[in-house]
Amino acid sequence: MATTGHLKGVAQVFGLRLTGLPAWLLWRAYYLTRMPTLGRKVRIWVEWTWSMFFAADITHLRFTRTSEVDSEPAPTPNPQLQS
């Protein structure tokens, strides 16, 4: 079993070959069975279902600054570039 893209996959189960959406759904179902707790299975299933209908919103990504960037002095403007 493997996914080959969004809503696409390939699988061979008991000699039966599946492609496309059925193989993709089978892979996801198998993946969910491997999760250890019911709560985690439900959370993953909800996230997957949500992502099928709505694109990822990148505005909710968290960006953090490293201490090296915060401790560096601000660059001074180059007087040769100013007109």
Short mmCIF file of C-alpha atoms in Angstrom, two decimals:
data_model
loop_
_atom_site.label_atom_id
_atom_site.label_comp_id
_atom_site.label_asym_id
_atom_site.label_seq_id
_atom_site.Cartn_x
_atom_site.Cartn_y
_atom_site.Cartn_z
CA MET A 1 0.00 0.00 0.00
CA ALA A 2 1.12 3.53 -0.74
CA THR A 3 -0.33 6.96 -1.32
CA THR A 4 0.69 8.64 -4.53
CA GLY A 5 -0.96 12.00 -3.94
CA HIS A 6 -4.09 13.64 -2.64
CA LEU A 7 -6.95 11.12 -2.91
CA LYS A 8 -4.74 8.70 -4.89
CA GLY A 9 -3.03 5.49 -3.91
CA VAL A 10 -2.08 1.97 -4.90
CA ALA A 11 -2.55 -1.28 -3.00
CA GLN A 12 -2.49 -5.02 -3.45
CA VAL A 13 -4.44 -6.93 -0.81
CA PHE A 14 -4.93 -10.71 -1.02
CA GLY A 15 -4.10 -10.57 -4.74
CA LEU A 16 -6.63 -7.82 -5.40
CA ARG A 17 -5.12 -4.67 -6.95
CA LEU A 18 -6.61 -1.32 -6.06
CA THR A 19 -5.76 2.11 -7.41
CA GLY A 20 -7.01 5.64 -6.91
CA LEU A 21 -9.46 6.62 -4.20
CA PRO A 22 -10.25 3.08 -2.91
CA ALA A 23 -6.56 2.33 -2.34
CA TRP A 24 -6.04 5.72 -0.69
CA LEU A 25 -8.97 5.14 1.68
CA LEU A 26 -7.71 1.64 2.48
CA TRP A 27 -4.27 3.02 3.37
CA ARG A 28 -5.81 5.62 5.65
CA ALA A 29 -8.02 3.04 7.33
CA TYR A 30 -5.00 0.81 7.96
CA TYR A 31 -3.01 3.76 9.31
CA LEU A 32 -5.78 4.58 11.77
CA THR A 33 -5.83 0.99 13.04
CA ARG A 34 -2.16 1.37 13.97
CA MET A 35 -2.80 4.36 16.26
CA PRO A 36 -2.64 3.42 19.95
CA THR A 37 -5.67 5.20 21.47
CA LEU A 38 -9.22 5.90 20.38
CA GLY A 39 -8.77 9.60 21.12
CA ARG A 40 -5.79 9.83 18.79
CA LYS A 41 -7.64 7.89 16.08
CA VAL A 42 -10.60 10.25 16.27
CA ARG A 43 -8.38 13.36 16.24
CA ILE A 44 -6.46 12.15 13.18
CA TRP A 45 -9.68 11.16 11.39
CA VAL A 46 -11.22 14.60 12.06
CA GLU A 47 -8.07 16.38 10.83
CA TRP A 48 -7.98 14.24 7.67
CA THR A 49 -11.67 14.81 6.99
CA TRP A 50 -11.30 18.55 7.52
CA SER A 51 -8.30 18.72 5.17
CA MET A 52 -10.26 16.97 2.41
CA PHE A 53 -12.66 19.91 2.23
CA PHE A 54 -10.55 22.88 3.30
CA ALA A 55 -7.03 23.91 2.25
CA ALA A 56 -4.34 24.35 4.87
CA ASP A 57 -4.30 27.83 6.38
CA ILE A 58 -0.67 28.86 6.58
CA THR A 59 -1.46 31.87 8.74
CA HIS A 60 -1.70 29.54 11.73
CA LEU A 61 1.85 28.28 11.41
CA ARG A 62 4.02 29.25 14.34
CA PHE A 63 7.35 30.84 13.51
CA THR A 64 9.88 31.23 16.29
CA ARG A 65 13.10 33.18 16.32
CA THR A 66 16.31 31.66 17.53
CA SER A 67 18.35 33.33 20.22
CA GLU A 68 21.18 33.94 17.73
CA VAL A 69 18.96 36.11 15.55
CA ASP A 70 17.62 38.03 18.54
CA SER A 71 21.11 38.72 19.94
CA GLU A 72 22.65 39.99 16.67
CA PRO A 73 22.80 43.78 16.24
CA ALA A 74 20.59 45.28 13.59
CA PRO A 75 22.36 45.80 10.26
CA THR A 76 23.34 49.37 9.48
CA PRO A 77 22.22 50.86 6.17
CA ASN A 78 24.84 51.14 3.44
CA PRO A 79 25.33 54.87 2.63
CA GLN A 80 26.51 54.01 -0.90
CA LEU A 81 23.14 52.45 -1.75
CA GLN A 82 21.12 55.46 -0.65
CA SER A 83 20.46 58.19 -3.19
#
